[in-house]
Amino acid sequence: MARWWSPTSAPEPRSVQLLLLGVALVAAAFYAGTVFRSPASPALVLPPPGSRSPDSSRTQDGGDPKFTNRVSLSYRTKPISVPDYGVAVCPLEYNEYVPCHDASYISQLKNLDRSRHEDLESICPPQEKRLFCLVPPPNDYKIPIRWPTSRDYVWRSNVNHSRLAEVKGGQNWVHEKGKLWWFPGGGTHFKHGASEYIERLGNMTTNSTGDLRSAGVVQVLDVGCGVASFSAYLLPLDIHTMSFAPKDGHENQIQFALERGIGAMISVLATKQLPYPENSFEMVHCSRCRVDWHENDGILLKEVDRLLRPNGYFVYSAPPAYRKDKDFPVIWEKLMNVTTAMCWKLIAKHVQTAIWIKPEDQSCRQKSADMKLLNICESYDNSSPSWKIPLMNCVRLNKDQSNMQKLPPRPDRLSFYSRSLEMIGVTPEKFAKNNKFWRDQVSMYWSFLGIEKAGIRNVMDMNANYGGFAVALSNDPVWIMNIVPHTMSNTLPVIYDRGLIGSYHDWCEPFSTYPRTYDLLHAFDLFSHYQSQKGYCSLEDIMLEMDRIIRPEGFIIIKDENTILSRINDLAPKFLWDVTAHMVENEESKPEKVLICRKKFWSIV
């Protein structure tokens, strides 16, 4: 893959003028062969002859398929029948199609609790109402700019929306800069920059003696993340964030985050538990996230309590205008009543930011329950995945303190043998063998892909097991969304105990993300699992979803049973995938086949 954008120097705001000069001349540079460089700004580099230019017309590249007759608004049939000429292409207006967050479908549904934003949750249409066609890229789509430059700049044509720039311009979320979107690192509560805000939070949690990392923060859940600048600026501290926001009036905020190369997904705190395990985060953060924490007896705060580790922090920041709201004293009183009943301790309050800490000692909660101030969850199965489970208006007591384990900081946490591994029957020897296996596998994968590591940023492991694939990539310039199918062994607690992020999911449903948001998908023994669940969903359903979320020229690595690989190999051309087969060794040192699929760059004319 050719290099379009040098990742060696990320621009700072002081170099914006130099960058704008480069943008003004970029068209001439691409066609005249000129390379513009500045010591303070990223360099636009011409691709080598014969490769794809990110700024060239697709019609100039004879290798790209172009479609007119194949365009059709096709729906899923039962049984699925893929024509010889291939899967149909959705009309261009569906280039941002997110099946389970389709407003046109959800608006027709009755009996949704819209007062609690149930309409913003993932609601998948029945199979017969799902599109079964390839989602097209928008006109003038370009291969994304490489990380770390993408943290600050992305191609405007890839997310061609101006609403956030117009509405949030004064808060420095995003600004238009010629052919680029520029992200200066601001947010609703930190319009002067996320770095200063993060430093302030570190001071508040450590009495001005340290930062968030020294406060023990390794994993953060960012509620209502906007364009995820908070997450982006936590990375220098080696703090990893699961960022989410709804597909609402700011509907393309998650699309912006993923285009920047920052981990995020579409989600909302509404009527169901979030798809993450309990005791997974050292911090839950809300910076004017538009969540009514005080309503419904504080049920949303009790979901936060489920997700926080003992001694974890809840950070609540509201803008100055909210503090002046006539209802704020009542809201604050309700908030304090709920947090006090849960025995959260308010450890810092500065202007519009308040920080609570979740207790490790359980005795206070039991007293609150005895005084009828708090409901204790009577019985629950913490070995079951949190997947489409209604919110519970209660908190959980860890009556067996011996089950709680102090985890080391990153990077030691990546290879730490945690109690969550022991609880699912994984021995230290098996764990060590699994780690070595994935180190060897990933080394071979890179050789099969044959590209620079800088060409991959957003990675999803569709069947993550213990997270070994992600750990083997931990020194590479990528982030990994680790998915544990809810019908498989519940290993997501292991993944979070290793300092990684991920989610539960059901691959018979589309994932809550925009099209073209991942550079690499990894499917290890995934298809055979769903094939074993008769009538659940088809191989073609999963392939269609893979095609939707992988970017053009992105890679899909598939290891599975030979009969399944043969079917995928036959179907791949109908999905416009190129396929090569390679031999690897499994954990028993026996040879197995792996398919490397690459999605073609195609367009509608």
Coordinates of C-alpha atoms in Angstrom, one line a residue:
M1 CA 0.0 0.0 0.0
A2 CA 1.4 3.4 -0.9
R3 CA 2.0 6.1 1.7
W4 CA -0.2 9.1 1.3
W5 CA 0.5 10.9 4.5
S6 CA 3.6 10.8 6.6
P7 CA 2.8 9.8 10.2
T8 CA 6.1 11.1 11.5
S9 CA 4.9 14.6 12.5
A10 CA 1.5 15.4 13.8
P11 CA 0.6 19.1 13.3
E12 CA 0.1 21.4 16.2
P13 CA -2.3 24.4 16.0
R14 CA 0.6 26.8 15.5
S15 CA 1.3 25.1 12.1
V16 CA -2.2 25.3 10.8
Q17 CA -1.2 28.1 8.4
L18 CA 1.5 26.0 6.9
L19 CA -0.9 23.1 6.5
L20 CA -3.5 25.3 4.8
L21 CA -0.9 26.4 2.4
G22 CA -0.2 22.7 1.6
V23 CA -3.9 22.0 1.2
A24 CA -4.3 24.9 -1.2
L25 CA -1.5 23.5 -3.4
V26 CA -2.3 19.8 -2.9
A27 CA -4.2 19.3 -6.2
A28 CA -1.3 20.7 -8.2
A29 CA 1.1 18.6 -6.2
F30 CA -0.8 15.4 -7.0
Y31 CA -0.9 16.1 -10.7
A32 CA 2.5 17.8 -11.1
G33 CA 4.4 15.4 -9.0
T34 CA 5.5 18.0 -6.4
V35 CA 6.1 17.0 -2.8
F36 CA 5.4 19.7 -0.2
R37 CA 7.1 19.4 3.1
S38 CA 7.3 21.6 6.2
P39 CA 9.3 20.8 9.3
A40 CA 6.2 21.7 11.5
S41 CA 3.4 20.1 9.4
P42 CA 2.7 16.7 7.9
A43 CA 4.0 16.0 4.5
L44 CA 1.8 15.1 1.5
V45 CA 3.7 12.4 -0.4
L46 CA 2.9 11.3 -3.9
P47 CA 2.1 7.6 -4.3
P48 CA 4.5 5.6 -6.4
P49 CA 3.7 5.1 -10.1
G50 CA 0.8 2.7 -10.8
S51 CA -0.7 2.9 -7.3
R52 CA -3.9 4.7 -6.2
S53 CA -3.8 8.4 -5.4
P54 CA -6.2 9.4 -2.6
D55 CA -7.0 12.6 -4.5
S56 CA -7.4 11.2 -8.0
S57 CA -10.7 10.5 -9.8
R58 CA -11.7 6.9 -9.6
T59 CA -12.6 6.9 -13.2
Q60 CA -8.9 7.4 -14.0
D61 CA -8.1 4.0 -12.5
G62 CA -9.1 1.3 -14.9
G63 CA -8.8 -1.4 -12.2
D64 CA -11.8 -0.1 -10.1
P65 CA -15.1 -1.8 -10.8
K66 CA -17.8 0.8 -11.7
F67 CA -21.5 -0.1 -11.4
T68 CA -24.7 1.1 -13.0
N69 CA -26.9 -1.9 -13.8
R70 CA -25.9 -3.8 -10.7
V71 CA -27.4 -1.0 -8.4
S72 CA -30.5 -2.3 -6.7
L73 CA -32.3 -1.8 -3.4
S74 CA -32.3 -5.5 -2.6
Y75 CA -33.6 -7.1 0.6
R76 CA -32.7 -10.3 2.3
T77 CA -34.5 -13.4 1.1
K78 CA -35.0 -16.8 2.6
P79 CA -33.1 -18.8 1.5
I80 CA -30.4 -16.4 0.4
S81 CA -29.7 -16.6 -3.3
V82 CA -26.7 -14.7 -4.6
P83 CA -26.9 -14.2 -8.4
D84 CA -23.9 -15.4 -10.6
Y85 CA -23.0 -11.7 -11.3
G86 CA -22.7 -11.1 -7.5
V87 CA -24.3 -9.3 -4.6
A88 CA -26.3 -6.2 -5.7
V89 CA -25.0 -2.7 -4.9
C90 CA -27.1 -0.5 -2.7
P91 CA -28.1 2.9 -4.1
L92 CA -25.6 5.7 -3.3
E93 CA -27.9 7.4 -0.8
Y94 CA -27.3 4.3 1.5
N95 CA -23.6 5.0 1.8
E96 CA -23.9 5.6 5.6
Y97 CA -26.4 2.8 6.2
V98 CA -26.3 1.5 9.8
P99 CA -29.0 -1.3 9.8
C100 CA -29.8 -1.4 13.6
H101 CA -29.9 2.4 13.9
D102 CA -32.0 3.2 10.9
A103 CA -34.2 6.1 11.8
S104 CA -36.7 5.5 9.0
Y105 CA -37.4 2.0 10.4
I106 CA -37.3 2.8 14.1
S107 CA -39.7 5.8 13.6
Q108 CA -42.4 3.4 12.5
L109 CA -42.2 1.3 15.7
K110 CA -44.7 1.7 18.5
N111 CA -44.4 1.1 22.2
L112 CA -40.9 2.4 22.5
D113 CA -40.1 4.4 25.6
R114 CA -38.8 7.5 23.9
S115 CA -38.7 9.4 27.2
R116 CA -35.8 7.1 28.2
H117 CA -34.3 7.1 24.6
E118 CA -35.1 3.5 23.9
D119 CA -35.4 4.6 20.2
L120 CA -31.6 5.4 20.2
E121 CA -30.7 1.8 21.2
S122 CA -29.7 -0.9 18.8
I123 CA -33.0 -2.1 17.2
C124 CA -32.4 -4.4 14.3
P125 CA -35.1 -5.0 11.7
P126 CA -36.3 -8.5 11.0
Q127 CA -34.2 -10.3 8.4
E128 CA -36.8 -9.8 5.7
K129 CA -36.6 -6.0 6.1
R130 CA -32.8 -5.8 6.1
L131 CA -31.0 -4.7 3.0
F132 CA -28.9 -7.3 1.3
C133 CA -26.7 -5.3 -1.0
L134 CA -23.2 -3.9 -0.8
V135 CA -23.0 -0.4 0.8
P136 CA -21.3 1.9 -1.6
P137 CA -18.6 4.5 -0.7
P138 CA -19.6 8.2 -1.1
N139 CA -18.4 10.1 -4.1
D140 CA -14.7 11.0 -3.9
Y141 CA -14.0 8.6 -1.0
K142 CA -10.3 8.5 -0.1
I143 CA -8.2 6.0 1.8
P144 CA -8.1 7.4 5.3
I145 CA -5.1 9.5 6.4
R146 CA -2.7 7.5 8.5
W147 CA -2.3 7.6 12.3
P148 CA -1.1 9.7 14.2
T149 CA -1.9 12.5 11.7
S150 CA -5.5 11.3 11.5
R151 CA -6.0 12.3 15.1
D152 CA -6.0 15.9 14.0
Y153 CA -7.0 15.7 10.3
V154 CA -9.2 13.6 8.1
W155 CA -10.5 13.8 4.6
R156 CA -13.7 15.9 4.5
S157 CA -15.1 13.9 1.6
N158 CA -15.1 10.7 3.7
V159 CA -17.4 12.2 6.4
N160 CA -19.0 15.0 4.4
H161 CA -21.2 16.5 7.2
S162 CA -20.9 20.1 8.4
R163 CA -23.5 20.1 11.3
L164 CA -21.0 19.4 14.1
A165 CA -18.6 22.1 12.7
E166 CA -21.5 24.6 12.6
V167 CA -23.1 23.7 16.0
K168 CA -19.9 22.9 18.0
G169 CA -17.5 25.3 16.2
G170 CA -17.1 27.5 19.3
Q171 CA -16.3 24.4 21.4
N172 CA -13.5 23.4 19.1
W173 CA -14.8 19.9 18.3
V174 CA -14.1 20.1 14.5
H175 CA -13.4 22.8 11.9
E176 CA -13.4 22.8 8.2
K177 CA -10.0 23.3 6.6
G178 CA -10.3 23.1 2.8
K179 CA -10.3 19.4 1.8
L180 CA -9.8 18.4 5.5
W181 CA -11.6 18.3 8.8
W182 CA -9.4 19.6 11.6
F183 CA -9.9 18.4 15.2
P184 CA -8.2 20.9 17.6
G185 CA -8.8 18.7 20.6
G186 CA -11.6 20.6 22.2
G187 CA -14.9 19.5 23.7
T188 CA -18.0 20.9 25.3
H189 CA -16.3 21.2 28.7
F190 CA -12.7 21.6 27.4
K191 CA -13.0 23.9 24.5
H192 CA -9.4 25.1 25.2
G193 CA -8.1 21.5 24.7
A194 CA -8.4 18.0 26.1
S195 CA -4.7 17.9 27.4
E196 CA -5.3 20.7 29.9
Y197 CA -8.6 19.1 31.0
I198 CA -7.0 15.7 31.5
E199 CA -4.2 17.2 33.5
R200 CA -6.8 18.9 35.7
L201 CA -8.6 15.6 36.3
G202 CA -5.3 14.1 37.3
N203 CA -4.7 16.8 39.8
M204 CA -8.2 16.4 41.2
T205 CA -7.9 12.7 41.7
T206 CA -4.4 12.8 43.2
N207 CA -4.5 16.0 45.3
S208 CA -2.2 17.6 42.7
T209 CA 0.5 15.0 43.2
G210 CA 0.1 13.0 40.0
D211 CA -1.8 12.3 36.8
L212 CA -4.6 9.9 35.9
R213 CA -2.2 7.1 35.3
S214 CA -0.7 7.4 38.8
A215 CA -4.3 7.5 40.1
G216 CA -4.6 3.9 38.8
V217 CA -6.6 4.6 35.7
V218 CA -6.0 2.1 32.9
Q219 CA -9.4 1.8 31.2
V220 CA -12.0 4.5 30.8
L221 CA -15.6 4.5 29.6
D222 CA -16.5 7.8 27.9
V223 CA -20.2 8.3 27.9
G224 CA -21.5 10.6 25.1
C225 CA -17.9 11.0 23.7
G226 CA -18.6 13.4 20.8
V227 CA -15.7 13.1 18.3
A228 CA -13.6 11.2 21.0
S229 CA -10.9 13.9 21.6
F230 CA -10.9 12.9 25.3
S231 CA -9.9 9.4 24.3
A232 CA -7.3 10.6 21.8
Y233 CA -5.5 12.7 24.3
L234 CA -5.5 9.9 27.0
L235 CA -3.4 7.7 24.7
P236 CA -0.1 9.4 25.6
L237 CA -0.8 8.2 29.2
D238 CA -1.3 4.7 27.9
I239 CA -4.9 4.9 29.1
H240 CA -7.4 3.1 26.8
T241 CA -11.0 4.2 26.3
M242 CA -14.2 2.7 25.2
S243 CA -16.0 5.7 23.8
F244 CA -19.6 5.7 22.8
A245 CA -22.3 8.1 21.7
P246 CA -25.8 7.7 20.2
K247 CA -26.8 8.2 16.6
D248 CA -28.9 11.3 17.3
G249 CA -28.8 14.9 16.3
H250 CA -25.0 14.7 16.3
E251 CA -25.4 11.5 14.3
N252 CA -22.0 11.4 12.6
Q253 CA -19.9 12.0 15.8
I254 CA -18.9 8.3 16.0
Q255 CA -18.1 8.3 12.3
F256 CA -15.7 11.2 12.9
A257 CA -14.1 9.4 15.8
L258 CA -13.5 6.2 13.9
E259 CA -12.3 8.0 10.8
R260 CA -9.7 9.7 13.1
G261 CA -8.5 6.2 14.2
I262 CA -10.0 6.4 17.7
G263 CA -11.9 3.4 19.3
A264 CA -15.6 4.1 19.5
M265 CA -19.0 2.6 18.8
I266 CA -22.7 3.7 18.6
S267 CA -24.5 3.2 21.8
V268 CA -26.6 4.9 24.4
L269 CA -27.5 4.6 28.1
A270 CA -31.2 4.0 28.0
T271 CA -33.2 0.9 29.0
K272 CA -30.6 -1.9 28.7
Q273 CA -27.3 -2.7 30.2
L274 CA -24.3 -1.7 28.2
P275 CA -22.5 -4.6 26.4
Y276 CA -19.5 -4.6 28.8
P277 CA -18.7 -6.8 31.8
E278 CA -19.0 -5.7 35.4
N279 CA -15.9 -4.3 37.1
S280 CA -14.3 -3.3 33.8
F281 CA -13.3 0.4 34.1
E282 CA -11.3 2.5 36.5
M283 CA -13.1 5.6 35.3
V284 CA -16.5 6.4 33.8
H285 CA -16.5 9.9 32.3
C286 CA -19.3 12.2 31.3
S287 CA -18.5 15.6 30.0
R288 CA -22.0 17.2 29.3
C289 CA -23.0 13.8 27.9
R290 CA -26.7 14.7 28.0
V291 CA -27.6 11.9 30.4
D292 CA -30.1 12.6 33.1
W293 CA -28.3 10.7 35.9
H294 CA -30.7 11.9 38.5
E295 CA -33.9 10.5 36.9
N296 CA -35.6 7.2 37.5
D297 CA -34.2 6.7 40.9
G298 CA -30.7 7.0 39.6
I299 CA -30.9 3.7 37.6
L300 CA -28.3 4.9 35.1
L301 CA -25.8 5.6 37.9
K302 CA -26.4 2.1 39.1
E303 CA -25.4 0.8 35.7
V304 CA -22.2 2.9 36.0
D305 CA -21.7 1.3 39.4
R306 CA -21.9 -2.1 37.8
L307 CA -19.2 -1.2 35.3
L308 CA -16.8 0.5 37.7
R309 CA -14.1 -1.4 39.5
P310 CA -13.8 -0.9 43.3
N311 CA -12.0 2.4 43.9
G312 CA -12.9 3.5 40.4
Y313 CA -13.9 7.1 39.6
F314 CA -17.1 8.7 38.1
V315 CA -16.3 12.0 36.5
Y316 CA -19.2 14.4 35.8
S317 CA -18.5 17.7 34.0
A318 CA -21.2 20.1 33.1
P319 CA -20.8 23.4 31.2
P320 CA -21.2 26.8 33.0
A321 CA -24.6 27.4 31.5
Y322 CA -25.9 24.2 33.1
R323 CA -24.8 25.4 36.5
K324 CA -26.9 28.5 36.1
D325 CA -30.0 26.5 35.2
K326 CA -32.9 27.1 37.6
D327 CA -33.3 23.4 38.0
F328 CA -29.7 22.7 38.8
P329 CA -30.0 22.8 42.6
V330 CA -32.7 20.2 42.5
I331 CA -30.8 18.0 40.0
W332 CA -27.6 18.2 42.2
E333 CA -29.5 17.3 45.3
K334 CA -31.0 14.2 43.6
L335 CA -27.6 13.3 42.3
M336 CA -26.0 13.6 45.8
N337 CA -28.8 11.5 47.3
V338 CA -28.3 8.6 44.8
T339 CA -24.5 8.7 45.1
T340 CA -24.6 8.9 48.9
A341 CA -26.9 5.9 49.1
M342 CA -24.5 3.9 46.9
C343 CA -21.7 5.0 49.3
W344 CA -19.8 6.8 46.5
K345 CA -17.5 9.4 48.0
L346 CA -17.3 12.9 46.5
I347 CA -13.5 13.4 46.5
A348 CA -13.2 16.6 44.4
K349 CA -15.4 19.4 43.1
H350 CA -14.0 22.2 41.0
V351 CA -16.2 24.7 39.1
Q352 CA -18.3 22.4 36.9
T353 CA -16.5 19.1 37.5
A354 CA -17.2 16.6 40.2
I355 CA -15.5 13.3 40.9
W356 CA -16.8 10.4 43.0
I357 CA -15.0 7.2 43.9
K358 CA -16.7 3.8 44.2
P359 CA -16.0 2.1 47.6
E360 CA -14.2 -1.1 48.0
D361 CA -15.7 -1.8 51.4
Q362 CA -19.2 -3.2 51.1
S363 CA -20.5 -2.6 54.7
C364 CA -21.7 0.9 53.9
R365 CA -23.9 -0.4 51.1
Q366 CA -25.4 -3.0 53.3
K367 CA -26.3 -0.3 55.9
S368 CA -28.0 1.7 53.1
A369 CA -30.0 -1.3 52.1
D370 CA -31.0 -2.0 55.7
M371 CA -32.2 1.6 55.9
K372 CA -34.2 1.1 52.7
L373 CA -32.1 3.7 50.9
L374 CA -30.8 1.2 48.3
N375 CA -31.8 -2.0 46.7
I376 CA -29.3 -4.8 46.6
C377 CA -29.5 -7.1 43.6
E378 CA -30.7 -10.3 45.2
S379 CA -29.4 -12.8 42.6
Y380 CA -27.6 -12.5 39.4
D381 CA -25.3 -14.6 37.2
N382 CA -22.1 -12.7 36.7
S383 CA -20.8 -15.4 34.4
S384 CA -23.5 -14.5 31.8
P385 CA -22.8 -11.8 29.2
S386 CA -24.4 -8.4 29.5
W387 CA -26.3 -8.6 26.3
K388 CA -29.7 -7.0 25.9
I389 CA -30.4 -7.3 29.6
P390 CA -32.8 -4.6 31.1
L391 CA -31.3 -2.2 33.5
M392 CA -31.6 -3.1 37.1
N393 CA -32.5 -0.6 39.8
C394 CA -30.1 -2.1 42.3
V395 CA -26.4 -2.4 43.1
R396 CA -24.3 -5.6 43.4
L397 CA -22.5 -6.6 46.5
N398 CA -19.3 -8.5 46.3
K399 CA -19.7 -10.6 49.4
D400 CA -16.6 -12.7 48.7
Q401 CA -13.8 -10.1 48.8
S402 CA -11.3 -12.9 48.0
N403 CA -12.6 -12.9 44.4
M404 CA -11.4 -9.3 43.9
Q405 CA -7.9 -9.1 42.6
K406 CA -5.6 -6.1 42.3
L407 CA -4.4 -5.9 38.8
P408 CA -1.0 -4.5 37.7
P409 CA -0.7 -1.4 35.6
R410 CA -0.2 -1.6 31.8
P411 CA 1.8 -3.0 30.1
D412 CA 2.2 -5.8 32.7
R413 CA -1.6 -6.3 32.7
L414 CA -1.4 -7.6 29.1
S415 CA 0.3 -10.8 30.1
F416 CA -1.0 -11.1 33.7
Y417 CA -2.6 -14.3 34.7
S418 CA -5.9 -13.0 36.2
R419 CA -8.4 -14.7 38.4
S420 CA -11.0 -14.3 35.6
L421 CA -8.8 -16.8 33.6
E422 CA -8.8 -19.2 36.5
M423 CA -12.6 -19.0 36.9
I424 CA -13.2 -20.2 33.3
G425 CA -10.7 -23.1 33.7
V426 CA -7.7 -21.6 31.8
T427 CA -4.4 -22.8 33.5
P428 CA -1.3 -20.6 33.5
E429 CA 0.4 -23.1 31.1
K430 CA -2.5 -22.9 28.6
F431 CA -2.5 -19.1 28.9
A432 CA 1.2 -18.9 28.2
K433 CA 0.9 -21.3 25.2
N434 CA -2.0 -19.2 23.8
N435 CA 0.0 -16.0 24.1
K436 CA 3.0 -17.6 22.2
F437 CA 0.6 -19.0 19.5
W438 CA -0.8 -15.5 18.8
R439 CA 2.6 -13.9 18.7
D440 CA 3.6 -16.4 16.0
Q441 CA 0.3 -16.0 14.2
V442 CA 0.4 -12.2 14.1
S443 CA 4.0 -12.3 12.8
M444 CA 2.9 -14.5 9.9
Y445 CA -0.2 -12.3 9.3
W446 CA 1.9 -9.2 8.7
S447 CA 4.1 -11.1 6.2
F448 CA 0.9 -12.3 4.4
L449 CA -0.5 -8.8 4.2
G450 CA 2.6 -7.4 2.7
I451 CA 2.0 -3.8 3.8
E452 CA 3.5 -1.2 6.1
K453 CA 2.1 -1.5 9.6
A454 CA 1.2 2.2 9.4
G455 CA -1.3 1.2 6.8
I456 CA -3.6 -0.4 9.5
R457 CA -5.2 1.5 12.4
N458 CA -8.7 0.3 13.2
V459 CA -8.8 -3.5 13.9
M460 CA -11.7 -5.7 15.0
D461 CA -11.2 -9.2 16.4
M462 CA -14.7 -10.7 15.7
N463 CA -14.1 -13.7 18.1
A464 CA -11.6 -12.5 20.5
N465 CA -11.5 -15.4 23.0
Y466 CA -8.8 -14.4 25.6
G467 CA -7.6 -11.4 23.6
G468 CA -4.3 -13.0 22.6
F469 CA -4.6 -11.6 19.0
A470 CA -4.9 -8.0 20.4
V471 CA -2.0 -8.5 22.9
A472 CA 0.2 -9.7 20.0
L473 CA -0.6 -6.4 18.2
S474 CA 0.0 -4.2 21.3
N475 CA 3.3 -2.8 20.1
D476 CA 1.9 -1.9 16.7
P477 CA 0.2 1.5 15.8
V478 CA -3.3 0.0 16.0
W479 CA -6.2 -0.2 18.4
I480 CA -8.4 -3.4 18.6
M481 CA -12.1 -3.8 19.2
N482 CA -12.4 -7.2 20.9
I483 CA -15.7 -8.8 20.3
V484 CA -17.0 -11.8 22.3
P485 CA -20.1 -13.3 20.7
H486 CA -22.7 -13.6 23.5
T487 CA -23.4 -17.2 22.6
M488 CA -19.8 -18.3 23.3
S489 CA -17.9 -18.7 26.5
N490 CA -17.9 -15.4 28.4
T491 CA -14.3 -14.4 28.1
L492 CA -14.8 -10.6 27.9
P493 CA -13.9 -10.1 31.6
V494 CA -10.5 -11.7 30.8
I495 CA -10.0 -9.2 28.0
Y496 CA -10.8 -6.2 30.2
D497 CA -8.5 -7.6 33.0
R498 CA -5.7 -7.6 30.4
G499 CA -6.2 -3.8 29.9
L500 CA -8.0 -4.2 26.5
I501 CA -11.4 -3.0 25.4
G502 CA -14.2 -4.8 23.7
S503 CA -17.9 -5.6 23.6
Y504 CA -20.4 -8.4 23.5
H505 CA -22.2 -8.9 20.2
D506 CA -24.3 -11.3 18.1
W507 CA -23.0 -11.6 14.6
C508 CA -26.4 -12.6 13.4
E509 CA -27.1 -8.9 13.8
P510 CA -25.2 -5.9 12.3
F511 CA -22.7 -4.2 14.6
S512 CA -23.3 -0.7 15.9
T513 CA -20.8 1.2 13.7
Y514 CA -20.8 3.1 10.5
P515 CA -19.7 1.6 7.1
R516 CA -16.0 1.6 6.2
T517 CA -14.8 2.1 9.8
Y518 CA -12.3 -0.8 10.1
D519 CA -9.0 -1.4 8.3
L520 CA -8.7 -5.1 9.4
L521 CA -11.2 -7.7 10.5
H522 CA -10.0 -11.0 12.1
A523 CA -12.5 -13.9 12.1
F524 CA -11.0 -17.0 13.9
D525 CA -13.3 -20.0 14.1
L526 CA -16.3 -17.6 13.9
F527 CA -18.4 -19.0 11.0
S528 CA -18.3 -22.6 12.2
H529 CA -19.8 -21.4 15.5
Y530 CA -22.8 -19.8 13.9
Q531 CA -23.1 -22.7 11.4
S532 CA -23.5 -25.1 14.4
Q533 CA -26.5 -23.0 15.6
K534 CA -29.0 -24.3 13.0
G535 CA -31.2 -21.7 11.5
Y536 CA -29.6 -18.9 13.4
C537 CA -28.1 -17.0 10.5
S538 CA -26.1 -17.7 7.3
L539 CA -22.5 -17.4 6.2
E540 CA -23.7 -14.8 3.7
D541 CA -25.2 -12.6 6.4
I542 CA -21.9 -12.4 8.3
M543 CA -20.0 -11.8 5.1
L544 CA -22.3 -8.9 4.1
E545 CA -21.8 -7.3 7.5
M546 CA -18.0 -7.7 7.2
D547 CA -18.2 -6.0 3.8
R548 CA -20.2 -3.1 5.3
I549 CA -17.8 -2.3 8.1
I550 CA -14.5 -2.9 6.3
R551 CA -13.1 0.1 4.3
P552 CA -12.2 -0.2 0.6
E553 CA -8.8 -2.0 0.3
G554 CA -9.1 -3.2 3.9
F555 CA -8.2 -6.8 4.9
I556 CA -10.2 -9.7 6.3
I557 CA -8.3 -12.6 7.9
I558 CA -10.4 -15.8 8.2
K559 CA -9.4 -19.1 9.8
D560 CA -12.1 -21.8 10.0
E561 CA -13.0 -25.3 8.9
N562 CA -11.9 -26.2 5.3
T563 CA -15.5 -26.6 4.1
I564 CA -16.3 -23.1 5.3
L565 CA -13.2 -21.6 3.8
S566 CA -14.0 -23.3 0.5
R567 CA -17.5 -21.6 0.5
I568 CA -16.0 -18.3 1.3
N569 CA -13.5 -18.6 -1.4
D570 CA -16.3 -19.3 -3.9
L571 CA -18.5 -16.4 -2.6
A572 CA -15.7 -13.8 -2.3
P573 CA -15.8 -12.6 -5.9
K574 CA -19.5 -12.0 -5.6
F575 CA -18.7 -9.7 -2.7
L576 CA -15.9 -8.1 -4.7
W577 CA -13.2 -9.5 -2.5
D578 CA -9.8 -10.7 -3.7
V579 CA -8.6 -13.9 -1.8
T580 CA -5.3 -15.6 -1.2
A581 CA -4.8 -18.8 0.8
H582 CA -1.9 -19.3 3.2
M583 CA -0.8 -22.2 5.5
V584 CA -0.2 -21.7 9.2
E585 CA 0.2 -23.9 12.2
N586 CA -2.4 -24.3 14.8
E587 CA -1.8 -24.6 18.6
E588 CA -1.1 -28.3 18.1
S589 CA 1.6 -27.4 15.4
K590 CA -0.6 -28.9 12.7
P591 CA -0.9 -27.1 9.3
E592 CA -4.1 -25.2 8.7
K593 CA -5.3 -22.8 6.0
V594 CA -6.0 -19.1 6.4
L595 CA -7.7 -16.9 3.9
I596 CA -6.5 -13.3 3.4
C597 CA -9.4 -11.3 1.8
R598 CA -9.0 -7.8 0.5
K599 CA -12.1 -5.7 -0.3
K600 CA -11.8 -4.1 -3.8
F601 CA -12.2 -0.3 -4.3
W602 CA -15.4 0.1 -6.4
S603 CA -17.8 2.9 -7.0
I604 CA -21.2 3.8 -8.5
V605 CA -21.1 5.8 -11.7

